């Protein structure tokens, strides 16, 4: 799928390391950190996983990933399954389901954009997707049924001040609903939230005008860097606000996504400031890779320190 998540969602309304000694590059990334499971965001396999959910998860587990964050499915719901059934499948494979992505508002393609082609070379067909604006309580209840710890808004409209304010209202309401359900709620960024709208930066508004007790952030490190931000400075400005991270790499142009460790992002410096960020879990992700399995293997090898120099 030759299409990145930012474009896919831009108008949506729009390490184990447990028990293993850290070594090599991972040791430098996670120095001083207790052994931590490596997580994967399943959007990496968008357009692929629905053809064989169990088979795909089995391959992911075989690489060494121990935590999962689920995302959008062409089958709807949780890859065509009920929350409890998906959780049971993940658990049976020795992994833990920690988080799930939902839309903040109805999905719509950007003006003039065309649906990307899937692995079969044909335009993807996206089923109607529920969203927080219209289906908030249902989505929260489903997440609670699945017993996951986090519900994440993958994207919300931020193109105008009115859209930003509406999104902030939705996030605050969802934060309250999640708290009542015993779930932690987060917002996931792309780079567009760092582009000024009428003199204001949407991400700054999202951080300062949502209730910090109920609305946390899942910082996509690469999209933040592409947006001209320093993740470490964000941690310092808003300590403890970022319990979840997305970890992907970028080339020097900031236009091409790469497996972790094969690009230009200074992960050593970012991970050295993990405590200040409040990070509890991180998920490797690669939007639209040519070979998803090869990509996640490369990222895992870098993070776990098994990558040969």
Short mmCIF file of C-alpha atoms in Angstrom, two decimals:
data_model
loop_
_atom_site.label_atom_id
_atom_site.label_comp_id
_atom_site.label_asym_id
_atom_site.label_seq_id
_atom_site.Cartn_x
_atom_site.Cartn_y
_atom_site.Cartn_z
CA UNK A 1 0.00 0.00 0.00
CA UNK A 2 1.85 3.03 -1.29
CA UNK A 3 0.07 5.46 1.00
CA UNK A 4 1.00 6.85 4.38
CA UNK A 5 -1.29 7.20 7.36
CA UNK A 6 -1.11 10.99 7.36
CA UNK A 7 -2.65 11.12 3.88
CA UNK A 8 -4.97 8.22 4.64
CA UNK A 9 -6.44 10.04 7.65
CA UNK A 10 -5.67 13.68 6.98
CA UNK A 11 -9.32 14.65 6.55
CA UNK A 12 -10.89 12.18 8.88
CA UNK A 13 -13.17 13.74 10.95
CA UNK A 14 -10.03 13.70 9.74
CA UNK A 15 11.78 -4.49 24.53
CA UNK A 16 10.64 -8.78 24.80
CA UNK A 17 12.93 -7.93 26.13
CA UNK A 18 11.30 -9.11 29.36
CA UNK A 19 13.82 -11.43 30.84
CA UNK A 20 16.41 -10.67 28.18
CA UNK A 21 19.46 -8.55 28.84
CA UNK A 22 19.56 -5.45 26.70
CA UNK A 23 22.58 -5.24 24.48
CA UNK A 24 24.03 -3.45 21.51
CA UNK A 25 21.95 -0.64 20.10
CA UNK A 26 18.92 -1.44 22.23
CA UNK A 27 21.03 -1.13 25.33
CA UNK A 28 21.90 2.40 24.33
CA UNK A 29 18.29 3.25 23.56
CA UNK A 30 16.82 1.81 26.72
CA UNK A 31 19.76 2.22 29.06
CA UNK A 32 18.66 2.20 32.68
CA UNK A 33 15.17 1.01 31.75
CA UNK A 34 13.68 -2.16 33.14
CA UNK A 35 13.24 -4.86 30.47
CA UNK A 36 10.36 -3.69 28.36
CA UNK A 37 8.22 -5.51 25.77
CA UNK A 38 8.34 -4.29 22.20
CA UNK A 39 4.92 -3.41 20.82
CA UNK A 40 3.56 -3.23 17.28
CA UNK A 41 0.85 -1.04 15.76
CA UNK A 42 -1.09 -3.29 13.40
CA UNK A 43 -1.73 -0.46 10.92
CA UNK A 44 1.63 -1.61 9.58
CA UNK A 45 -0.29 -4.57 8.12
CA UNK A 46 -3.30 -2.60 6.89
CA UNK A 47 -4.73 -4.20 3.77
CA UNK A 48 -2.92 -7.45 4.56
CA UNK A 49 -3.98 -8.67 7.99
CA UNK A 50 -7.66 -9.05 7.11
CA UNK A 51 -6.84 -11.82 4.62
CA UNK A 52 -5.44 -14.01 7.42
CA UNK A 53 -5.71 -12.48 10.88
CA UNK A 54 -4.40 -15.42 12.90
CA UNK A 55 -1.65 -16.20 10.41
CA UNK A 56 -0.46 -12.60 10.41
CA UNK A 57 -0.48 -12.38 14.20
CA UNK A 58 1.41 -15.66 14.39
CA UNK A 59 4.18 -14.25 12.18
CA UNK A 60 4.32 -11.10 14.30
CA UNK A 61 4.63 -13.11 17.49
CA UNK A 62 7.40 -15.20 15.94
CA UNK A 63 9.46 -12.04 15.38
CA UNK A 64 9.35 -11.35 19.12
CA UNK A 65 6.68 -8.68 19.53
CA UNK A 66 4.80 -8.97 22.79
CA UNK A 67 2.33 -6.08 22.79
CA UNK A 68 -0.28 -5.11 20.20
CA UNK A 69 -2.10 -1.94 19.28
CA UNK A 70 -4.96 -2.62 16.87
CA UNK A 71 -6.22 -0.27 14.18
CA UNK A 72 -8.61 -0.11 11.25
CA UNK A 73 -9.89 -3.21 9.53
CA UNK A 74 -11.53 -3.67 6.17
CA UNK A 75 -13.70 -6.25 7.91
CA UNK A 76 -14.89 -3.74 10.45
CA UNK A 77 -14.69 -3.98 14.22
CA UNK A 78 -11.65 -5.83 15.49
CA UNK A 79 -10.53 -7.51 12.27
CA UNK A 80 -13.99 -8.97 11.88
CA UNK A 81 -14.11 -10.27 15.44
CA UNK A 82 -15.72 -9.29 18.71
CA UNK A 83 -13.37 -7.61 21.19
CA UNK A 84 -13.15 -10.63 23.50
CA UNK A 85 -12.45 -13.00 20.61
CA UNK A 86 -9.66 -10.82 19.25
CA UNK A 87 -8.14 -10.55 22.72
CA UNK A 88 -8.25 -14.33 23.14
CA UNK A 89 -6.45 -14.84 19.82
CA UNK A 90 -3.72 -12.36 20.74
CA UNK A 91 -3.28 -13.90 24.19
CA UNK A 92 -3.15 -17.43 22.81
CA UNK A 93 -0.16 -16.35 20.71
CA UNK A 94 1.72 -15.12 23.78
CA UNK A 95 1.07 -11.42 23.23
CA UNK A 96 -0.96 -8.77 25.06
CA UNK A 97 -3.47 -6.42 23.49
CA UNK A 98 -2.86 -3.00 25.01
CA UNK A 99 -4.50 -0.37 22.83
CA UNK A 100 -6.90 0.31 19.98
CA UNK A 101 -7.19 3.16 17.46
CA UNK A 102 -10.49 4.80 16.50
CA UNK A 103 -11.39 7.80 14.35
CA UNK A 104 -12.38 11.11 15.89
CA UNK A 105 -14.94 11.92 13.18
CA UNK A 106 -16.24 10.36 9.94
CA UNK A 107 -13.58 9.45 7.41
CA UNK A 108 -13.50 11.33 4.14
CA UNK A 109 -10.92 11.56 1.41
CA UNK A 110 -9.07 14.86 0.98
CA UNK A 111 -10.33 16.99 -1.97
CA UNK A 112 -8.95 15.61 -5.22
CA UNK A 113 -7.44 12.54 -3.56
CA UNK A 114 -8.04 9.01 -4.80
CA UNK A 115 -8.26 5.83 -2.79
CA UNK A 116 -4.87 4.06 -2.81
CA UNK A 117 -4.43 0.65 -4.36
CA UNK A 118 -4.21 -2.41 -2.18
CA UNK A 119 -1.79 -5.36 -2.55
CA UNK A 120 -3.94 -6.64 -5.43
CA UNK A 121 -3.36 -3.42 -7.37
CA UNK A 122 -7.02 -2.40 -7.15
CA UNK A 123 -8.35 0.65 -5.26
CA UNK A 124 -9.01 -0.19 -1.64
CA UNK A 125 -12.59 -0.43 -0.46
CA UNK A 126 -13.00 1.00 3.00
CA UNK A 127 -16.14 0.00 4.91
CA UNK A 128 -18.00 2.57 6.98
CA UNK A 129 -15.99 3.19 10.14
CA UNK A 130 -17.44 4.21 13.47
CA UNK A 131 -16.06 7.35 15.04
CA UNK A 132 -16.01 9.20 18.34
CA UNK A 133 -18.20 12.05 17.13
CA UNK A 134 -21.09 9.75 16.27
CA UNK A 135 -20.43 6.49 18.12
CA UNK A 136 -18.37 7.44 21.18
CA UNK A 137 -20.09 5.39 23.86
CA UNK A 138 -20.28 2.30 21.66
CA UNK A 139 -16.57 2.48 20.90
CA UNK A 140 -15.71 2.99 24.56
CA UNK A 141 -17.95 0.09 25.59
CA UNK A 142 -16.33 -2.20 22.99
CA UNK A 143 -12.87 -1.29 24.25
CA UNK A 144 -13.95 -2.00 27.80
CA UNK A 145 -15.38 -5.35 26.72
CA UNK A 146 -12.00 -6.23 25.22
CA UNK A 147 -10.25 -5.36 28.46
CA UNK A 148 -7.71 -3.12 26.79
CA UNK A 149 -5.90 -0.45 28.75
CA UNK A 150 -5.91 2.37 26.19
CA UNK A 151 -8.28 3.78 23.60
CA UNK A 152 -6.60 6.16 21.15
CA UNK A 153 -8.09 8.73 18.81
CA UNK A 154 -6.03 8.14 15.68
CA UNK A 155 -6.89 11.47 14.12
CA UNK A 156 -9.38 14.32 14.34
CA UNK A 157 -10.09 17.31 12.08
CA UNK A 158 -7.76 20.24 12.70
CA UNK A 159 -7.93 22.19 9.44
CA UNK A 160 -9.79 25.19 10.84
CA UNK A 161 -10.15 26.77 14.28
CA UNK A 162 -13.76 25.57 14.35
CA UNK A 163 -12.65 22.00 13.59
CA UNK A 164 -9.99 22.16 16.27
CA UNK A 165 -12.46 23.38 18.90
CA UNK A 166 -14.96 20.69 17.89
CA UNK A 167 -12.24 18.04 18.13
CA UNK A 168 -11.19 19.30 21.56
CA UNK A 169 -14.80 18.98 22.73
CA UNK A 170 -14.98 15.40 21.40
CA UNK A 171 -11.68 14.48 23.05
CA UNK A 172 -12.72 15.89 26.42
CA UNK A 173 -16.06 14.06 26.33
CA UNK A 174 -14.37 10.80 25.32
CA UNK A 175 -11.80 11.23 28.08
CA UNK A 176 -14.59 11.38 30.65
CA UNK A 177 -16.36 8.34 29.17
CA UNK A 178 -13.12 6.35 29.11
CA UNK A 179 -12.35 7.25 32.71
CA UNK A 180 -15.76 5.95 33.78
CA UNK A 181 -15.04 2.72 31.88
CA UNK A 182 -11.61 2.30 33.48
CA UNK A 183 -9.74 3.03 30.25
CA UNK A 184 -7.00 5.56 29.55
CA UNK A 185 -7.66 7.82 26.56
CA UNK A 186 -4.99 9.27 24.26
CA UNK A 187 -4.71 11.34 21.10
CA UNK A 188 -2.34 10.29 18.31
CA UNK A 189 -0.71 12.98 16.17
CA UNK A 190 0.42 13.30 12.59
CA UNK A 191 2.48 16.20 11.30
CA UNK A 192 -0.51 18.31 10.28
CA UNK A 193 -1.31 19.22 13.89
CA UNK A 194 1.93 21.21 14.00
CA UNK A 195 0.98 23.44 11.05
CA UNK A 196 -0.38 26.79 12.21
CA UNK A 197 -4.06 27.56 11.61
CA UNK A 198 -4.95 31.24 11.85
CA UNK A 199 -1.82 31.83 13.87
CA UNK A 200 -2.41 28.96 16.30
CA UNK A 201 -0.77 25.54 16.40
CA UNK A 202 -3.44 22.82 16.63
CA UNK A 203 -1.30 20.44 18.68
CA UNK A 204 -0.63 23.15 21.27
CA UNK A 205 -4.38 23.77 21.50
CA UNK A 206 -5.04 20.04 21.86
CA UNK A 207 -2.49 19.82 24.68
CA UNK A 208 -3.61 22.88 26.58
CA UNK A 209 -7.39 22.83 26.06
CA UNK A 210 -8.05 19.18 26.81
CA UNK A 211 -8.20 17.95 30.39
CA UNK A 212 -4.71 16.62 31.10
CA UNK A 213 -6.14 14.19 33.69
CA UNK A 214 -8.40 12.46 31.15
CA UNK A 215 -6.75 13.08 27.78
CA UNK A 216 -3.19 11.89 27.33
CA UNK A 217 -1.09 11.76 24.18
CA UNK A 218 0.31 8.98 22.03
CA UNK A 219 3.26 10.78 20.49
CA UNK A 220 4.15 9.60 17.01
CA UNK A 221 7.83 10.47 17.18
CA UNK A 222 8.41 10.54 13.42
CA UNK A 223 5.38 12.67 12.57
CA UNK A 224 6.37 15.10 15.33
CA UNK A 225 9.90 15.35 13.91
CA UNK A 226 8.48 15.82 10.40
CA UNK A 227 6.30 18.58 11.83
CA UNK A 228 9.42 20.40 12.99
CA UNK A 229 9.13 19.41 16.63
CA UNK A 230 11.65 18.13 19.14
CA UNK A 231 10.00 15.26 21.04
CA UNK A 232 12.31 15.81 24.01
CA UNK A 233 11.21 19.44 24.29
CA UNK A 234 7.58 18.33 24.18
CA UNK A 235 8.34 15.99 27.09
CA UNK A 236 9.92 18.82 29.04
CA UNK A 237 7.04 21.19 28.33
CA UNK A 238 4.37 18.61 29.18
CA UNK A 239 5.93 16.03 31.52
CA UNK A 240 4.02 12.81 32.01
CA UNK A 241 1.55 13.54 29.22
CA UNK A 242 2.84 10.92 26.75
CA UNK A 243 2.22 7.37 28.06
CA UNK A 244 2.26 5.91 24.54
CA UNK A 245 4.70 6.37 21.66
CA UNK A 246 4.76 5.35 18.01
CA UNK A 247 8.26 4.50 16.85
CA UNK A 248 9.13 4.72 13.16
CA UNK A 249 12.08 6.23 11.29
CA UNK A 250 12.43 8.76 8.48
CA UNK A 251 15.01 9.44 5.81
CA UNK A 252 16.91 12.72 5.60
CA UNK A 253 14.18 14.34 3.51
CA UNK A 254 11.57 13.45 6.16
CA UNK A 255 9.39 12.16 3.34
CA UNK A 256 10.09 8.42 3.38
CA UNK A 257 9.22 6.16 6.32
CA UNK A 258 11.84 3.55 7.19
CA UNK A 259 12.24 0.71 9.69
CA UNK A 260 13.43 1.87 13.10
CA UNK A 261 17.18 2.39 13.20
CA UNK A 262 17.66 2.72 9.44
CA UNK A 263 16.87 6.43 9.16
CA UNK A 264 17.88 9.72 10.72
CA UNK A 265 15.90 10.07 13.95
CA UNK A 266 18.01 10.21 17.12
CA UNK A 267 16.21 7.54 19.13
CA UNK A 268 18.98 7.36 21.71
CA UNK A 269 18.30 10.91 22.83
CA UNK A 270 14.53 10.44 22.80
CA UNK A 271 14.58 7.20 24.80
CA UNK A 272 16.98 8.78 27.29
CA UNK A 273 14.10 11.12 28.19
CA UNK A 274 11.40 8.46 28.40
CA UNK A 275 10.84 8.92 32.13
CA UNK A 276 9.97 12.59 31.75
CA UNK A 277 7.54 11.77 28.96
CA UNK A 278 5.66 9.27 31.12
CA UNK A 279 6.03 6.56 28.47
CA UNK A 280 4.48 3.23 29.48
CA UNK A 281 4.30 1.45 26.12
CA UNK A 282 5.72 2.01 22.65
CA UNK A 283 4.59 0.57 19.35
CA UNK A 284 6.69 0.12 16.23
CA UNK A 285 4.87 1.26 13.12
CA UNK A 286 5.58 1.57 9.41
CA UNK A 287 2.85 3.19 7.32
CA UNK A 288 2.46 1.44 3.97
CA UNK A 289 5.69 -0.60 3.80
CA UNK A 290 6.50 -2.60 0.68
CA UNK A 291 7.18 -5.64 2.88
CA UNK A 292 5.56 -5.28 6.29
CA UNK A 293 7.09 -8.42 7.80
CA UNK A 294 10.63 -7.53 6.68
CA UNK A 295 10.17 -4.02 8.08
CA UNK A 296 9.01 -5.11 11.52
CA UNK A 297 11.82 -7.68 11.70
CA UNK A 298 14.39 -4.97 10.96
CA UNK A 299 12.89 -2.65 13.57
CA UNK A 300 12.75 -5.40 16.18
CA UNK A 301 16.35 -6.38 15.55
CA UNK A 302 17.48 -2.80 16.01
CA UNK A 303 15.47 -2.26 19.19
CA UNK A 304 16.34 -5.63 20.73
CA UNK A 305 20.03 -5.25 19.95
CA UNK A 306 20.20 -8.36 17.76
CA UNK A 307 20.89 -6.40 14.58
CA UNK A 308 24.37 -7.29 13.36
CA UNK A 309 26.59 -4.31 12.60
#
